[in-house]
CSV table of C-alpha atoms in Angstrom, one decimal:
chain,number,residue,atom,x,y,z
A,72,MET,CA,122.5,107.4,132.3
A,73,PRO,CA,126.0,109.4,133.7
A,74,GLU,CA,124.5,112.9,132.9
A,75,HIS,CA,121.8,112.7,134.9
A,76,ALA,CA,123.8,111.4,137.7
A,77,ALA,CA,125.2,114.7,139.8
A,78,ASP,CA,121.8,115.6,140.5
A,79,PRO,CA,119.2,112.7,141.8
A,80,HIS,CA,116.4,114.7,142.0
A,81,ALA,CA,116.7,116.7,138.7
A,82,GLU,CA,113.6,116.2,136.8
A,83,PRO,CA,114.3,115.5,132.8
A,84,HIS,CA,115.1,118.8,131.0
A,85,ASP,CA,114.7,117.8,127.0
A,86,HIS,CA,116.4,119.1,124.7
A,87,VAL,CA,113.1,120.7,122.6
A,88,VAL,CA,113.7,121.2,118.9
A,89,PRO,CA,112.7,124.3,117.6
A,90,VAL,CA,109.1,123.7,115.4
A,91,GLY,CA,110.9,125.2,112.1
A,92,THR,CA,113.1,122.5,112.6
A,93,TYR,CA,110.7,120.3,112.1
A,94,ILE,CA,109.1,122.1,109.2
A,95,LEU,CA,112.5,122.2,107.3
A,96,VAL,CA,112.9,118.7,107.6
A,97,PHE,CA,109.5,117.3,106.4
A,98,LEU,CA,109.9,119.4,103.3
A,99,ALA,CA,113.3,117.6,102.8
A,100,LEU,CA,111.9,114.3,103.0
A,101,MET,CA,108.9,116.0,100.5
A,102,VAL,CA,111.5,117.2,98.1
A,103,GLY,CA,112.8,113.7,98.6
A,104,THR,CA,110.3,112.1,97.5
A,105,ALA,CA,109.6,114.0,94.2
A,106,VAL,CA,113.2,113.2,93.4
A,107,THR,CA,113.0,109.7,94.1
A,108,VAL,CA,110.0,109.4,92.0
A,109,ALA,CA,111.2,111.8,88.6
A,110,ALA,CA,114.8,109.8,89.3
A,111,SER,CA,112.6,106.8,88.6
A,112,TYR,CA,111.8,107.7,85.1
A,113,LEU,CA,115.4,108.4,84.1
A,114,ASP,CA,117.0,105.9,82.8
A,115,LEU,CA,120.1,105.4,85.1
A,116,GLY,CA,121.4,102.3,83.8
A,117,ILE,CA,122.6,100.4,86.4
A,118,TRP,CA,122.4,103.4,88.7
A,119,ASN,CA,118.4,103.8,89.1
A,120,THR,CA,118.3,102.0,92.4
A,121,PRO,CA,121.1,102.9,94.4
A,122,VAL,CA,119.9,106.5,93.5
A,123,ALA,CA,116.9,105.6,95.2
A,124,MET,CA,118.4,103.8,98.0
A,125,LEU,CA,121.1,106.7,98.3
A,126,ILE,CA,117.7,109.1,98.6
A,127,ALA,CA,116.2,106.5,100.8
A,128,VAL,CA,118.5,106.5,103.6
A,129,THR,CA,119.2,110.4,103.4
A,130,LYS,CA,115.5,110.6,104.3
A,131,ALA,CA,115.8,108.0,107.0
A,132,GLY,CA,118.7,109.7,108.6
A,133,LEU,CA,117.1,113.1,108.9
A,134,VAL,CA,113.3,111.5,110.6
A,135,VAL,CA,115.9,109.5,112.8
A,136,SER,CA,117.8,112.5,113.6
A,137,PHE,CA,115.7,114.9,114.1
A,138,PHE,CA,111.9,113.7,114.3
A,139,MET,CA,113.3,111.0,116.4
A,140,HIS,CA,115.3,112.9,118.5
A,141,LEU,CA,118.8,110.6,117.6
A,142,LYS,CA,120.7,113.7,117.3
A,143,TYR,CA,120.0,114.6,121.3
A,144,SER,CA,120.2,111.2,122.5
A,145,PRO,CA,122.5,109.3,124.7
A,146,ARG,CA,125.3,107.1,122.2
A,147,LEU,CA,123.7,104.2,124.0
A,148,TYR,CA,120.7,104.3,121.5
A,149,TRP,CA,123.4,104.9,118.6
A,150,ILE,CA,125.2,101.7,119.5
A,151,TRP,CA,121.4,99.5,119.4
A,152,LEU,CA,120.6,101.9,115.9
A,153,GLY,CA,124.2,100.8,114.6
A,154,ALA,CA,123.7,97.0,115.6
A,155,ALA,CA,120.9,96.5,113.9
A,156,VAL,CA,121.8,98.4,110.3
A,157,PHE,CA,125.4,96.7,110.8
A,158,PHE,CA,123.4,93.2,111.2
A,159,LEU,CA,121.5,94.2,108.5
A,160,ALA,CA,124.2,95.6,106.6
A,161,HIS,CA,125.4,91.6,107.0
A,162,LEU,CA,121.9,89.8,106.2
A,163,LEU,CA,122.4,91.6,102.8
A,164,LEU,CA,125.8,91.9,101.5
A,165,GLY,CA,126.1,87.7,102.5
A,166,THR,CA,123.3,86.4,100.8
A,167,GLY,CA,124.1,88.8,98.1
A,168,ALA,CA,127.5,88.1,97.8
A,169,ASP,CA,126.6,84.5,97.6
A,170,PHE,CA,124.3,85.1,94.9
A,171,LEU,CA,127.2,87.0,92.8
A,172,GLY,CA,129.4,84.2,93.4
A,173,HIS,CA,127.0,81.7,91.9
A,174,LEU,CA,126.8,84.0,89.0
A,175,PHE,CA,130.7,84.5,88.3
A,176,LEU,CA,131.4,81.2,89.5
A,177,ASN,CA,129.1,79.6,86.7
A,178,LEU,CA,127.8,77.1,89.6
A,179,GLY,CA,124.4,77.9,87.7
A,180,SER,CA,121.8,80.3,88.7
A,181,PRO,CA,120.7,79.8,93.0
A,182,GLY,CA,117.1,80.5,91.7
A,183,THR,CA,117.1,77.2,89.4
B,891,MET,CA,118.8,120.1,162.7
B,892,SER,CA,118.2,116.8,161.8
B,893,SER,CA,121.6,114.7,162.8
B,894,PRO,CA,122.1,111.9,160.4
B,895,SER,CA,121.0,109.2,161.9
B,896,GLU,CA,117.5,110.4,161.8
B,897,THR,CA,115.6,108.5,158.7
B,898,PRO,CA,115.6,111.0,155.6
B,899,PRO,CA,112.9,113.2,154.7
B,900,VAL,CA,110.6,112.5,152.7
B,901,VAL,CA,111.2,113.7,149.1
B,902,ALA,CA,108.3,115.0,146.8
B,903,HIS,CA,108.5,113.0,143.7
B,904,HIS,CA,106.5,113.0,140.3
B,905,PRO,CA,103.2,110.5,140.7
B,906,ALA,CA,104.7,108.7,137.6
B,907,LEU,CA,107.9,107.7,139.3
B,908,ARG,CA,107.9,104.1,139.4
B,909,HIS,CA,109.3,102.9,142.8
B,910,HIS,CA,112.3,100.8,141.3
B,911,PHE,CA,114.1,104.1,139.6
B,912,ASP,CA,115.8,107.3,141.2
B,913,THR,CA,114.9,109.8,139.0
B,914,MET,CA,112.4,111.1,136.4
B,915,ALA,CA,115.4,110.9,134.0
B,916,THR,CA,116.7,107.6,134.4
B,917,GLN,CA,113.3,106.3,134.1
B,918,LYS,CA,112.7,107.8,130.7
B,919,ASP,CA,115.9,106.9,129.7
B,920,SER,CA,115.2,103.2,130.5
B,921,SER,CA,112.1,103.4,128.1
B,922,LEU,CA,113.2,105.3,125.3
B,923,LEU,CA,116.5,102.1,124.9
B,924,GLY,CA,113.9,99.7,125.4
B,925,MET,CA,112.1,101.1,122.1
B,926,TRP,CA,115.1,101.6,120.6
B,927,VAL,CA,115.8,97.7,121.0
B,928,PHE,CA,112.5,96.9,119.7
B,929,ILE,CA,112.9,99.2,116.3
B,930,ALA,CA,116.7,97.2,116.6
B,931,GLN,CA,114.3,93.8,116.7
B,932,GLU,CA,111.9,95.3,114.2
B,933,ILE,CA,115.2,96.0,111.5
B,934,MET,CA,116.0,92.3,111.7
B,935,PHE,CA,112.1,91.5,111.7
B,936,PHE,CA,111.3,93.6,108.2
B,937,GLY,CA,115.0,92.8,106.8
B,938,GLY,CA,115.1,89.1,106.6
B,939,MET,CA,111.9,89.2,104.0
B,940,LEU,CA,114.2,92.6,102.5
B,941,ALA,CA,116.4,90.2,102.2
B,942,ALA,CA,114.4,87.5,100.3
B,943,TYR,CA,113.1,90.9,98.1
B,944,ALA,CA,117.0,91.6,97.1
B,945,ILE,CA,117.8,88.3,96.0
B,946,TYR,CA,114.5,87.2,94.1
B,947,ARG,CA,114.5,90.3,92.3
B,948,ASN,CA,118.3,89.9,90.8
B,949,VAL,CA,117.0,86.3,90.1
B,950,TYR,CA,113.6,87.1,88.5
B,951,TYR,CA,114.1,91.0,87.4
B,952,ASP,CA,112.2,91.3,84.3
B,953,ALA,CA,108.8,89.3,86.5
B,954,PHE,CA,109.3,92.1,89.1
B,955,ALA,CA,109.7,94.7,86.8
B,956,ALA,CA,106.4,93.6,84.9
B,957,GLY,CA,104.8,93.4,88.7
B,958,SER,CA,106.0,96.7,89.5
B,959,HIS,CA,104.6,98.9,86.3
B,960,HIS,CA,101.1,97.4,87.6
B,961,LEU,CA,101.3,99.0,91.2
B,962,ASP,CA,100.0,102.6,91.0
B,963,VAL,CA,103.0,105.4,91.6
B,964,LYS,CA,100.8,108.1,91.8
B,965,LEU,CA,98.6,106.7,94.7
B,966,GLY,CA,102.1,105.1,95.9
B,967,THR,CA,103.5,108.5,95.9
B,968,ILE,CA,99.9,110.6,97.3
B,969,ASN,CA,100.6,107.3,100.2
B,970,THR,CA,104.2,108.4,100.6
B,971,ALA,CA,103.5,112.1,100.9
B,972,VAL,CA,100.6,111.3,103.4
B,973,LEU,CA,103.1,109.1,105.8
B,974,ILE,CA,105.3,111.8,106.1
B,975,CYS,CA,102.8,114.2,106.8
B,976,SER,CA,101.6,112.0,109.8
B,977,SER,CA,105.5,112.2,110.8
B,978,LEU,CA,105.7,115.5,111.3
B,979,THR,CA,102.1,115.8,113.0
B,980,MET,CA,103.2,113.3,115.1
B,981,ALA,CA,106.8,115.1,116.4
B,982,LEU,CA,104.5,118.4,116.8
B,983,GLY,CA,102.3,116.3,119.3
B,984,VAL,CA,105.4,115.3,121.0
B,985,HIS,CA,106.5,118.7,121.2
B,986,ALA,CA,103.2,119.9,122.2
B,987,ALA,CA,103.6,117.2,124.9
B,988,ALA,CA,107.1,118.8,126.0
B,989,LEU,CA,105.8,121.9,126.0
B,990,GLY,CA,102.9,120.7,128.4
B,991,LYS,CA,100.0,122.2,125.7
B,992,ARG,CA,97.2,119.7,126.1
B,993,LYS,CA,95.3,120.7,123.7
B,994,ALA,CA,97.4,121.1,120.8
B,995,THR,CA,98.9,117.5,122.0
B,996,VAL,CA,95.7,116.0,121.0
B,997,LEU,CA,94.9,117.8,118.0
B,998,PHE,CA,98.3,116.4,116.4
B,999,LEU,CA,97.9,112.9,117.7
B,1000,LEU,CA,94.2,113.2,116.2
B,1001,LEU,CA,95.6,114.7,113.1
B,1002,THR,CA,98.1,111.6,113.0
B,1003,ILE,CA,95.2,109.3,113.3
B,1004,ALA,CA,93.6,110.6,110.4
B,1005,LEU,CA,96.7,110.9,108.1
B,1006,GLY,CA,97.4,106.6,109.2
B,1007,SER,CA,94.2,106.2,107.8
B,1008,VAL,CA,94.0,107.8,104.9
B,1009,PHE,CA,97.1,105.9,104.1
B,1010,LEU,CA,95.4,102.9,105.1
B,1011,GLY,CA,92.3,103.6,103.0
B,1012,ILE,CA,94.7,104.4,100.2
B,1013,LYS,CA,95.9,100.8,100.6
B,1014,VAL,CA,92.9,98.8,100.9
B,1015,VAL,CA,91.9,101.1,97.3
B,1016,GLU,CA,95.1,99.5,96.2
B,1017,TYR,CA,94.8,95.7,97.5
B,1018,ALA,CA,91.1,96.2,95.7
B,1019,ASP,CA,92.9,96.8,93.0
B,1020,LYS,CA,95.1,93.7,93.3
B,1021,PHE,CA,92.2,91.6,93.9
B,1022,HIS,CA,90.1,92.6,90.9
B,1023,HIS,CA,93.0,91.8,88.6
B,1024,ASP,CA,93.5,88.1,90.3
B,1025,LEU,CA,97.3,89.2,91.1
B,1026,VAL,CA,96.8,87.4,94.2
B,1027,PRO,CA,99.2,85.3,94.9
B,1028,GLY,CA,97.4,81.6,95.6
B,1029,PRO,CA,95.1,79.5,93.3
B,1030,ARG,CA,93.6,82.5,90.8
B,1031,TYR,CA,96.4,84.3,90.8
B,1032,SER,CA,96.9,85.1,87.1
B,1033,ALA,CA,99.5,87.2,85.4
B,1034,GLU,CA,97.2,88.0,82.0
B,1035,SER,CA,97.0,91.3,83.0
B,1036,LEU,CA,101.4,92.3,83.4
B,1037,HIS,CA,102.9,93.3,80.5
B,1038,GLY,CA,107.0,93.6,79.4
B,1039,ALA,CA,108.8,97.2,78.7
B,1040,HIS,CA,107.5,97.2,75.5
B,1041,GLY,CA,104.0,96.2,75.6
B,1042,GLU,CA,104.0,92.5,75.0
B,1043,ALA,CA,102.8,89.6,76.9
B,1044,LEU,CA,105.2,88.2,79.3
B,1045,SER,CA,106.3,84.6,78.8
B,1046,ALA,CA,105.4,81.7,80.6
B,1047,ASP,CA,108.5,81.4,82.6
B,1048,THR,CA,108.1,85.1,83.5
B,1049,ALA,CA,105.1,85.3,84.4
B,1050,ARG,CA,105.0,82.0,86.8
B,1051,HIS,CA,107.0,84.4,88.6
B,1052,SER,CA,105.3,87.7,89.2
B,1053,GLU,CA,103.9,85.8,91.5
B,1054,LEU,CA,106.7,86.2,93.4
B,1055,PHE,CA,106.4,89.8,93.1
B,1056,PHE,CA,103.1,90.0,94.8
B,1057,ALA,CA,103.9,87.9,97.1
B,1058,LEU,CA,106.8,89.8,98.7
B,1059,TYR,CA,104.8,92.9,97.7
B,1060,PHE,CA,101.3,91.4,100.1
B,1061,GLY,CA,104.1,90.5,102.4
B,1062,LEU,CA,106.4,93.5,103.3
B,1063,THR,CA,102.9,96.5,102.7
B,1064,GLY,CA,101.2,94.1,104.6
B,1065,LEU,CA,103.3,93.7,107.7
B,1066,HIS,CA,104.2,97.1,107.1
B,1067,ALA,CA,100.1,97.8,107.7
B,1068,LEU,CA,99.8,95.6,110.3
B,1069,HIS,CA,102.1,98.0,112.5
B,1070,MET,CA,100.2,100.8,111.3
B,1071,ILE,CA,97.1,99.2,112.5
B,1072,ILE,CA,98.6,98.3,115.6
B,1073,GLY,CA,100.1,102.3,115.8
B,1074,VAL,CA,96.4,103.8,115.4
B,1075,PRO,CA,95.1,102.5,118.6
B,1076,ILE,CA,98.3,103.2,120.5
B,1077,ILE,CA,97.8,106.8,119.1
B,1078,ALA,CA,94.2,106.7,120.4
B,1079,ILE,CA,95.1,106.1,123.7
B,1080,MET,CA,97.7,108.7,124.2
B,1081,ALA,CA,95.5,111.1,123.2
B,1082,TRP,CA,93.0,110.3,125.7
B,1083,LYS,CA,95.3,110.2,128.2
B,1084,ALA,CA,97.1,113.4,126.7
B,1085,GLY,CA,93.3,115.5,126.5
B,1086,HIS,CA,92.7,114.1,130.5
B,1087,GLY,CA,96.1,115.8,131.6
B,1088,ARG,CA,97.8,113.0,132.6
B,1089,PHE,CA,101.2,114.7,130.7
B,1090,GLY,CA,103.4,117.4,131.7
B,1091,PRO,CA,106.2,118.6,131.0
B,1092,ALA,CA,108.0,116.7,133.4
B,1093,TYR,CA,106.5,113.7,132.2
B,1094,TYR,CA,105.7,112.9,128.6
B,1095,THR,CA,107.5,109.3,128.1
B,1096,PRO,CA,104.6,107.7,126.4
B,1097,VAL,CA,103.9,110.1,124.2
B,1098,GLU,CA,107.5,110.1,122.7
B,1099,VAL,CA,107.6,105.9,122.8
B,1100,THR,CA,105.1,106.4,120.7
B,1101,GLY,CA,106.0,108.7,118.4
B,1102,LEU,CA,109.5,106.6,118.0
B,1103,TYR,CA,107.8,103.6,117.0
B,1104,TRP,CA,105.0,105.8,114.5
B,1105,HIS,CA,109.1,107.1,112.7
B,1106,PHE,CA,109.9,104.1,112.7
B,1107,VAL,CA,107.5,102.6,110.8
B,1108,ASP,CA,107.5,105.8,107.7
B,1109,ILE,CA,111.1,104.9,107.6
B,1110,VAL,CA,110.0,101.3,106.2
B,1111,TRP,CA,108.0,102.9,103.9
B,1112,ILE,CA,109.9,105.5,102.7
B,1113,PHE,CA,112.2,102.1,102.1
B,1114,LEU,CA,109.2,99.4,100.4
B,1115,PHE,CA,108.2,102.6,98.3
B,1116,PRO,CA,110.8,102.8,95.5
B,1117,LEU,CA,111.7,98.8,95.9
B,1118,LEU,CA,108.1,97.6,94.8
B,1119,TYR,CA,106.7,100.7,93.3
B,1120,LEU,CA,110.2,101.8,91.3
B,1121,ILE,CA,111.6,99.1,89.5
B,1122,PRO,CA,113.0,100.3,86.2
B,1123,HIS,CA,112.0,98.7,83.1
B,1124,HIS,CA,115.8,99.6,81.5
B,1125,ALA,CA,118.7,98.2,83.4
């Protein structure tokens, strides 16, 4: 990585995340779990699943940023994670669009 | 004074530094990058089954809701909390390793193993319940213990399609559990190595890479829990 190139004999000097940050992230994850379960008992119409996924994405973001240190890591790691998320979205949205297309264009249910 | 033509003095380097790396820093960055590439692959690996789940859940919504309501939300919630706790102990284990605290590293890694084992134990209880109620896909599958939103019996079609929910339930949670079963012995090896003083502030990359893997497995469960356990009957 370029930032280490200046001194070839440098030892890694990592960004050490304070323990307090880990505890805060842990508490946020626990609260997020409680909110997910509570929200599932509410009738939010079509919004139940989007709300659950929004909370899950937020929780995943916290784990990735702090527990997995991505916030303090080289941008190269971000690109790899971003590429995977991009292609996962492509997979889900592509198949989802095909599914919806069948419904709206009255081509019959793709499941039958 | 040494002249430029003489061989350069041998620089003492860390014993963990492999000969093909210039510095510990580049070696560590390479290892972590390798793990991130593996995780990117894992996201696609789980993604295929998640896409199948998304489509079939929308096609056979009633069957999936009925199947989901047979799952034990209480056990699922407890397991989510257990796994988040194990992620915290893993993060604290990596933290202790970075600071060179040998005993704390071992303790936190052993705690992570214990919590991971609790998760797998609860999963065994849940799987046993599915076997007991003949909800395991296959020739013995029976949707008799499932019911609709108002407690009514399922139609023949819905009952048939509920088998698909349990196929994806076992596929997704089984693949996730397999990752944990692989992770536990790896953490055990890290704990053993840490206990024997193999790591220090200048070199604890294996612990950190193991941590990345374990946190990824936690993230998978963060998505699986609401997707499988919390499908609403309404909507």
